[in-house]
């Protein structure tokens, strides 16, 4: 065997692959790089990432869901309209599958305190929510200043994030069928641009 010929061939192939990669590039599957210095919960901006625990004890990170329409439902366990909204969650999540993620963040339990793990499990079970995350939040994630937290001026309040991780819409209160219409409109409006 001519080791020099094999070595020269390997070097040439490696250089050709490097050249091809630099000319044609490669597409990264990673989502947008956003940090706490260039994000806000204001329409038109990239929302700030967060991590909360779901009803199954698993971590939920917002930016793990880049490429999907994300519905953030800020609710309270004592709120009647929030309970009505919860009745639609599982149906919508199953109907639209991996195109959306419907996230319920409970801010308060029935005693106006931050919900416990038992509270979020109880909420998920009561409304048959199995495939969508129900998260335990608190008043610390809400604020009238979008640079600090999520705006909340009605129960429930919905924040819609598009496939490109842009905060596109905020809806106050619950109206039957409105969330599905919002999902459809956002799916139709997806240009695929990043």
PDB file of C-alpha atoms in Angstrom:
ATOM      1  CA  UNK A   1       0.000   0.000   0.000  1.00  0.00           C
ATOM      2  CA  UNK A   2       1.151   3.478  -0.806  1.00  0.00           C
ATOM      3  CA  UNK A   3       0.452   5.374   2.467  1.00  0.00           C
ATOM      4  CA  UNK A   4       1.530   8.677   0.952  1.00  0.00           C
ATOM      5  CA  UNK A   5      -1.093   8.346  -1.804  1.00  0.00           C
ATOM      6  CA  UNK A   6      -3.783   7.448   0.752  1.00  0.00           C
ATOM      7  CA  UNK A   7      -2.772  10.388   2.957  1.00  0.00           C
ATOM      8  CA  UNK A   8      -2.767  12.833   0.005  1.00  0.00           C
ATOM      9  CA  UNK A   9      -6.205  11.573  -1.080  1.00  0.00           C
ATOM     10  CA  UNK A  10      -7.592  11.990   2.457  1.00  0.00           C
ATOM     11  CA  UNK A  11      -6.223  15.541   2.673  1.00  0.00           C
ATOM     12  CA  UNK A  12      -7.704  16.447  -0.731  1.00  0.00           C
ATOM     13  CA  UNK A  13     -11.127  14.987   0.170  1.00  0.00           C
ATOM     14  CA  UNK A  14     -11.110  16.840   3.506  1.00  0.00           C
ATOM     15  CA  UNK A  15     -10.204  20.128   1.820  1.00  0.00           C
ATOM     16  CA  UNK A  16     -12.937  19.631  -0.782  1.00  0.00           C
ATOM     17  CA  UNK A  17     -15.532  18.988   1.963  1.00  0.00           C
ATOM     18  CA  UNK A  18     -14.425  22.089   3.866  1.00  0.00           C
ATOM     19  CA  UNK A  19     -14.618  24.169   0.693  1.00  0.00           C
ATOM     20  CA  UNK A  20     -18.072  22.807  -0.165  1.00  0.00           C
ATOM     21  CA  UNK A  21     -19.320  23.571   3.347  1.00  0.00           C
ATOM     22  CA  UNK A  22     -18.033  27.149   3.204  1.00  0.00           C
ATOM     23  CA  UNK A  23     -19.518  27.732  -0.264  1.00  0.00           C
ATOM     24  CA  UNK A  24     -22.910  26.103   0.299  1.00  0.00           C
ATOM     25  CA  UNK A  25     -23.107  26.589   4.060  1.00  0.00           C
ATOM     26  CA  UNK A  26     -25.200  24.545   6.390  1.00  0.00           C
ATOM     27  CA  UNK A  27     -28.548  25.334   7.911  1.00  0.00           C
ATOM     28  CA  UNK A  28     -28.679  25.291  11.672  1.00  0.00           C
ATOM     29  CA  UNK A  29     -31.769  23.840  13.316  1.00  0.00           C
ATOM     30  CA  UNK A  30     -31.198  25.933  16.430  1.00  0.00           C
ATOM     31  CA  UNK A  31     -33.700  28.653  17.183  1.00  0.00           C
ATOM     32  CA  UNK A  32     -32.906  32.333  17.318  1.00  0.00           C
ATOM     33  CA  UNK A  33     -30.277  33.434  19.764  1.00  0.00           C
ATOM     34  CA  UNK A  34     -32.025  35.714  22.209  1.00  0.00           C
ATOM     35  CA  UNK A  35     -30.786  36.620  25.625  1.00  0.00           C
ATOM     36  CA  UNK A  36     -32.244  38.621  28.480  1.00  0.00           C
ATOM     37  CA  UNK A  37     -30.647  41.812  27.106  1.00  0.00           C
ATOM     38  CA  UNK A  38     -32.524  41.854  23.780  1.00  0.00           C
ATOM     39  CA  UNK A  39     -35.916  40.391  24.590  1.00  0.00           C
ATOM     40  CA  UNK A  40     -39.198  41.644  25.983  1.00  0.00           C
ATOM     41  CA  UNK A  41     -42.799  40.593  26.284  1.00  0.00           C
ATOM     42  CA  UNK A  42     -43.859  43.394  23.941  1.00  0.00           C
ATOM     43  CA  UNK A  43     -45.626  42.671  20.653  1.00  0.00           C
ATOM     44  CA  UNK A  44     -43.092  42.544  17.829  1.00  0.00           C
ATOM     45  CA  UNK A  45     -40.192  41.411  20.038  1.00  0.00           C
ATOM     46  CA  UNK A  46     -38.674  38.048  20.858  1.00  0.00           C
ATOM     47  CA  UNK A  47     -40.106  37.074  24.258  1.00  0.00           C
ATOM     48  CA  UNK A  48     -37.674  36.282  27.038  1.00  0.00           C
ATOM     49  CA  UNK A  49     -37.028  32.597  27.597  1.00  0.00           C
ATOM     50  CA  UNK A  50     -38.144  30.959  30.812  1.00  0.00           C
ATOM     51  CA  UNK A  51     -38.080  27.583  32.496  1.00  0.00           C
ATOM     52  CA  UNK A  52     -40.930  26.309  34.665  1.00  0.00           C
ATOM     53  CA  UNK A  53     -42.000  22.850  35.823  1.00  0.00           C
ATOM     54  CA  UNK A  54     -45.003  21.156  34.233  1.00  0.00           C
ATOM     55  CA  UNK A  55     -47.669  18.856  35.684  1.00  0.00           C
ATOM     56  CA  UNK A  56     -45.425  15.816  35.063  1.00  0.00           C
ATOM     57  CA  UNK A  57     -42.463  17.303  36.932  1.00  0.00           C
ATOM     58  CA  UNK A  58     -40.563  18.029  33.701  1.00  0.00           C
ATOM     59  CA  UNK A  59     -38.831  21.276  32.786  1.00  0.00           C
ATOM     60  CA  UNK A  60     -40.517  23.432  30.160  1.00  0.00           C
ATOM     61  CA  UNK A  61     -38.290  25.925  28.344  1.00  0.00           C
ATOM     62  CA  UNK A  62     -40.039  28.355  26.005  1.00  0.00           C
ATOM     63  CA  UNK A  63     -37.273  28.360  23.379  1.00  0.00           C
ATOM     64  CA  UNK A  64     -37.311  24.570  23.074  1.00  0.00           C
ATOM     65  CA  UNK A  65     -40.484  25.088  21.003  1.00  0.00           C
ATOM     66  CA  UNK A  66     -39.103  27.334  18.247  1.00  0.00           C
ATOM     67  CA  UNK A  67     -40.882  26.584  14.961  1.00  0.00           C
ATOM     68  CA  UNK A  68     -44.326  26.156  16.535  1.00  0.00           C
ATOM     69  CA  UNK A  69     -47.090  28.593  17.342  1.00  0.00           C
ATOM     70  CA  UNK A  70     -46.960  28.997  21.110  1.00  0.00           C
ATOM     71  CA  UNK A  71     -50.033  30.004  23.070  1.00  0.00           C
ATOM     72  CA  UNK A  72     -49.267  31.195  26.568  1.00  0.00           C
ATOM     73  CA  UNK A  73     -52.421  31.162  28.670  1.00  0.00           C
ATOM     74  CA  UNK A  74     -51.987  33.068  31.942  1.00  0.00           C
ATOM     75  CA  UNK A  75     -54.721  31.767  34.234  1.00  0.00           C
ATOM     76  CA  UNK A  76     -55.742  31.477  37.868  1.00  0.00           C
ATOM     77  CA  UNK A  77     -57.418  28.431  39.409  1.00  0.00           C
ATOM     78  CA  UNK A  78     -60.178  30.529  40.990  1.00  0.00           C
ATOM     79  CA  UNK A  79     -61.100  32.202  37.668  1.00  0.00           C
ATOM     80  CA  UNK A  80     -64.292  30.974  35.939  1.00  0.00           C
ATOM     81  CA  UNK A  81     -63.354  32.152  32.409  1.00  0.00           C
ATOM     82  CA  UNK A  82     -59.921  30.503  32.880  1.00  0.00           C
ATOM     83  CA  UNK A  83     -61.687  27.224  33.614  1.00  0.00           C
ATOM     84  CA  UNK A  84     -63.775  27.589  30.446  1.00  0.00           C
ATOM     85  CA  UNK A  85     -60.597  28.204  28.436  1.00  0.00           C
ATOM     86  CA  UNK A  86     -59.042  25.085  29.984  1.00  0.00           C
ATOM     87  CA  UNK A  87     -61.853  23.000  28.491  1.00  0.00           C
ATOM     88  CA  UNK A  88     -60.479  23.742  24.976  1.00  0.00           C
ATOM     89  CA  UNK A  89     -56.779  23.112  25.637  1.00  0.00           C
ATOM     90  CA  UNK A  90     -56.499  19.360  25.051  1.00  0.00           C
ATOM     91  CA  UNK A  91     -58.769  19.394  21.996  1.00  0.00           C
ATOM     92  CA  UNK A  92     -56.740  22.186  20.341  1.00  0.00           C
ATOM     93  CA  UNK A  93     -53.385  20.630  21.225  1.00  0.00           C
ATOM     94  CA  UNK A  94     -54.432  17.272  19.757  1.00  0.00           C
ATOM     95  CA  UNK A  95     -56.062  18.809  16.679  1.00  0.00           C
ATOM     96  CA  UNK A  96     -53.026  20.916  15.708  1.00  0.00           C
ATOM     97  CA  UNK A  97     -50.410  18.499  17.052  1.00  0.00           C
ATOM     98  CA  UNK A  98     -46.796  19.535  16.589  1.00  0.00           C
ATOM     99  CA  UNK A  99     -47.766  22.814  14.856  1.00  0.00           C
ATOM    100  CA  UNK A 100     -48.616  24.398  18.218  1.00  0.00           C
ATOM    101  CA  UNK A 101     -47.837  24.189  21.887  1.00  0.00           C
ATOM    102  CA  UNK A 102     -50.624  25.367  24.178  1.00  0.00           C
ATOM    103  CA  UNK A 103     -49.033  26.366  27.483  1.00  0.00           C
ATOM    104  CA  UNK A 104     -51.134  27.111  30.550  1.00  0.00           C
ATOM    105  CA  UNK A 105     -49.261  29.018  33.247  1.00  0.00           C
ATOM    106  CA  UNK A 106     -51.219  29.063  36.475  1.00  0.00           C
ATOM    107  CA  UNK A 107     -50.402  32.236  38.403  1.00  0.00           C
ATOM    108  CA  UNK A 108     -52.574  31.619  41.473  1.00  0.00           C
ATOM    109  CA  UNK A 109     -54.372  28.723  43.109  1.00  0.00           C
ATOM    110  CA  UNK A 110     -57.851  28.974  44.662  1.00  0.00           C
ATOM    111  CA  UNK A 111     -56.350  30.681  47.730  1.00  0.00           C
ATOM    112  CA  UNK A 112     -54.584  33.350  45.614  1.00  0.00           C
ATOM    113  CA  UNK A 113     -51.180  31.780  46.326  1.00  0.00           C
ATOM    114  CA  UNK A 114     -48.661  30.446  43.810  1.00  0.00           C
ATOM    115  CA  UNK A 115     -49.852  27.003  42.678  1.00  0.00           C
ATOM    116  CA  UNK A 116     -48.135  23.914  44.011  1.00  0.00           C
ATOM    117  CA  UNK A 117     -47.211  20.806  42.043  1.00  0.00           C
ATOM    118  CA  UNK A 118     -50.410  19.209  43.390  1.00  0.00           C
ATOM    119  CA  UNK A 119     -52.427  22.211  42.147  1.00  0.00           C
ATOM    120  CA  UNK A 120     -51.167  21.970  38.569  1.00  0.00           C
ATOM    121  CA  UNK A 121     -51.711  18.200  38.528  1.00  0.00           C
ATOM    122  CA  UNK A 122     -55.260  18.761  39.807  1.00  0.00           C
ATOM    123  CA  UNK A 123     -55.900  21.388  37.086  1.00  0.00           C
ATOM    124  CA  UNK A 124     -54.576  19.131  34.312  1.00  0.00           C
ATOM    125  CA  UNK A 125     -56.658  16.181  35.550  1.00  0.00           C
ATOM    126  CA  UNK A 126     -59.845  18.236  36.052  1.00  0.00           C
ATOM    127  CA  UNK A 127     -59.746  19.515  32.452  1.00  0.00           C
ATOM    128  CA  UNK A 128     -58.329  16.377  30.802  1.00  0.00           C
ATOM    129  CA  UNK A 129     -55.091  18.094  29.784  1.00  0.00           C
ATOM    130  CA  UNK A 130     -52.630  15.338  28.931  1.00  0.00           C
ATOM    131  CA  UNK A 131     -50.618  16.472  25.890  1.00  0.00           C
ATOM    132  CA  UNK A 132     -50.213  20.182  26.701  1.00  0.00           C
ATOM    133  CA  UNK A 133     -48.043  21.582  29.499  1.00  0.00           C
ATOM    134  CA  UNK A 134     -49.604  23.114  32.590  1.00  0.00           C
ATOM    135  CA  UNK A 135     -46.972  25.122  34.449  1.00  0.00           C
ATOM    136  CA  UNK A 136     -46.681  26.440  37.949  1.00  0.00           C
ATOM    137  CA  UNK A 137     -46.038  30.176  37.838  1.00  0.00           C
ATOM    138  CA  UNK A 138     -46.495  33.078  40.225  1.00  0.00           C
ATOM    139  CA  UNK A 139     -47.040  36.810  40.174  1.00  0.00           C
ATOM    140  CA  UNK A 140     -43.266  37.221  39.738  1.00  0.00           C
ATOM    141  CA  UNK A 141     -43.576  36.438  35.991  1.00  0.00           C
ATOM    142  CA  UNK A 142     -46.164  39.166  35.316  1.00  0.00           C
ATOM    143  CA  UNK A 143     -45.578  42.901  35.053  1.00  0.00           C
ATOM    144  CA  UNK A 144     -47.050  45.987  33.430  1.00  0.00           C
ATOM    145  CA  UNK A 145     -43.502  46.589  32.125  1.00  0.00           C
ATOM    146  CA  UNK A 146     -42.919  44.150  29.203  1.00  0.00           C
ATOM    147  CA  UNK A 147     -39.162  44.333  29.760  1.00  0.00           C
ATOM    148  CA  UNK A 148     -39.679  42.751  33.166  1.00  0.00           C
ATOM    149  CA  UNK A 149     -42.545  40.263  32.804  1.00  0.00           C
ATOM    150  CA  UNK A 150     -45.643  39.132  30.923  1.00  0.00           C
ATOM    151  CA  UNK A 151     -48.462  41.705  30.735  1.00  0.00           C
ATOM    152  CA  UNK A 152     -51.630  40.620  32.516  1.00  0.00           C
ATOM    153  CA  UNK A 153     -54.676  42.877  32.598  1.00  0.00           C
ATOM    154  CA  UNK A 154     -57.470  40.282  32.406  1.00  0.00           C
ATOM    155  CA  UNK A 155     -58.110  36.682  33.458  1.00  0.00           C
ATOM    156  CA  UNK A 156     -57.228  34.740  31.397  1.00  0.00           C
ATOM    157  CA  UNK A 157     -54.779  36.549  29.127  1.00  0.00           C
ATOM    158  CA  UNK A 158     -53.305  34.836  26.081  1.00  0.00           C
ATOM    159  CA  UNK A 159     -49.979  35.694  24.461  1.00  0.00           C
ATOM    160  CA  UNK A 160     -49.346  34.333  20.957  1.00  0.00           C
ATOM    161  CA  UNK A 161     -45.810  33.670  19.737  1.00  0.00           C
ATOM    162  CA  UNK A 162     -45.284  32.748  16.095  1.00  0.00           C
ATOM    163  CA  UNK A 163     -43.017  30.085  14.576  1.00  0.00           C
ATOM    164  CA  UNK A 164     -40.128  32.576  14.445  1.00  0.00           C
ATOM    165  CA  UNK A 165     -40.369  33.315  18.184  1.00  0.00           C
ATOM    166  CA  UNK A 166     -41.947  36.732  17.683  1.00  0.00           C
ATOM    167  CA  UNK A 167     -44.597  37.855  20.159  1.00  0.00           C
ATOM    168  CA  UNK A 168     -47.421  38.668  17.698  1.00  0.00           C
ATOM    169  CA  UNK A 169     -50.649  39.061  19.648  1.00  0.00           C
ATOM    170  CA  UNK A 170     -52.179  39.411  23.098  1.00  0.00           C
ATOM    171  CA  UNK A 171     -55.803  38.523  23.816  1.00  0.00           C
ATOM    172  CA  UNK A 172     -57.737  39.390  26.969  1.00  0.00           C
ATOM    173  CA  UNK A 173     -60.487  37.189  28.348  1.00  0.00           C
ATOM    174  CA  UNK A 174     -62.044  33.996  27.030  1.00  0.00           C
ATOM    175  CA  UNK A 175     -64.487  33.666  24.129  1.00  0.00           C
ATOM    176  CA  UNK A 176     -65.421  30.183  22.823  1.00  0.00           C
ATOM    177  CA  UNK A 177     -63.723  29.387  19.508  1.00  0.00           C
ATOM    178  CA  UNK A 178     -61.505  32.487  19.490  1.00  0.00           C
ATOM    179  CA  UNK A 179     -58.307  30.567  20.241  1.00  0.00           C
ATOM    180  CA  UNK A 180     -58.844  28.164  17.350  1.00  0.00           C
ATOM    181  CA  UNK A 181     -59.457  31.103  15.011  1.00  0.00           C
ATOM    182  CA  UNK A 182     -56.241  32.708  16.281  1.00  0.00           C
ATOM    183  CA  UNK A 183     -54.310  29.486  15.648  1.00  0.00           C
ATOM    184  CA  UNK A 184     -55.693  29.197  12.110  1.00  0.00           C
ATOM    185  CA  UNK A 185     -54.860  32.829  11.331  1.00  0.00           C
ATOM    186  CA  UNK A 186     -51.300  32.417  12.574  1.00  0.00           C
ATOM    187  CA  UNK A 187     -50.784  29.158  10.671  1.00  0.00           C
ATOM    188  CA  UNK A 188     -52.020  30.818   7.467  1.00  0.00           C
ATOM    189  CA  UNK A 189     -49.775  33.813   8.072  1.00  0.00           C
ATOM    190  CA  UNK A 190     -46.584  31.746   8.404  1.00  0.00           C
ATOM    191  CA  UNK A 191     -44.205  32.801   5.681  1.00  0.00           C
ATOM    192  CA  UNK A 192     -41.406  30.543   6.831  1.00  0.00           C
ATOM    193  CA  UNK A 193     -39.118  33.568   7.098  1.00  0.00           C
ATOM    194  CA  UNK A 194     -36.809  33.801  10.083  1.00  0.00           C
TER     195      UNK A 194
END
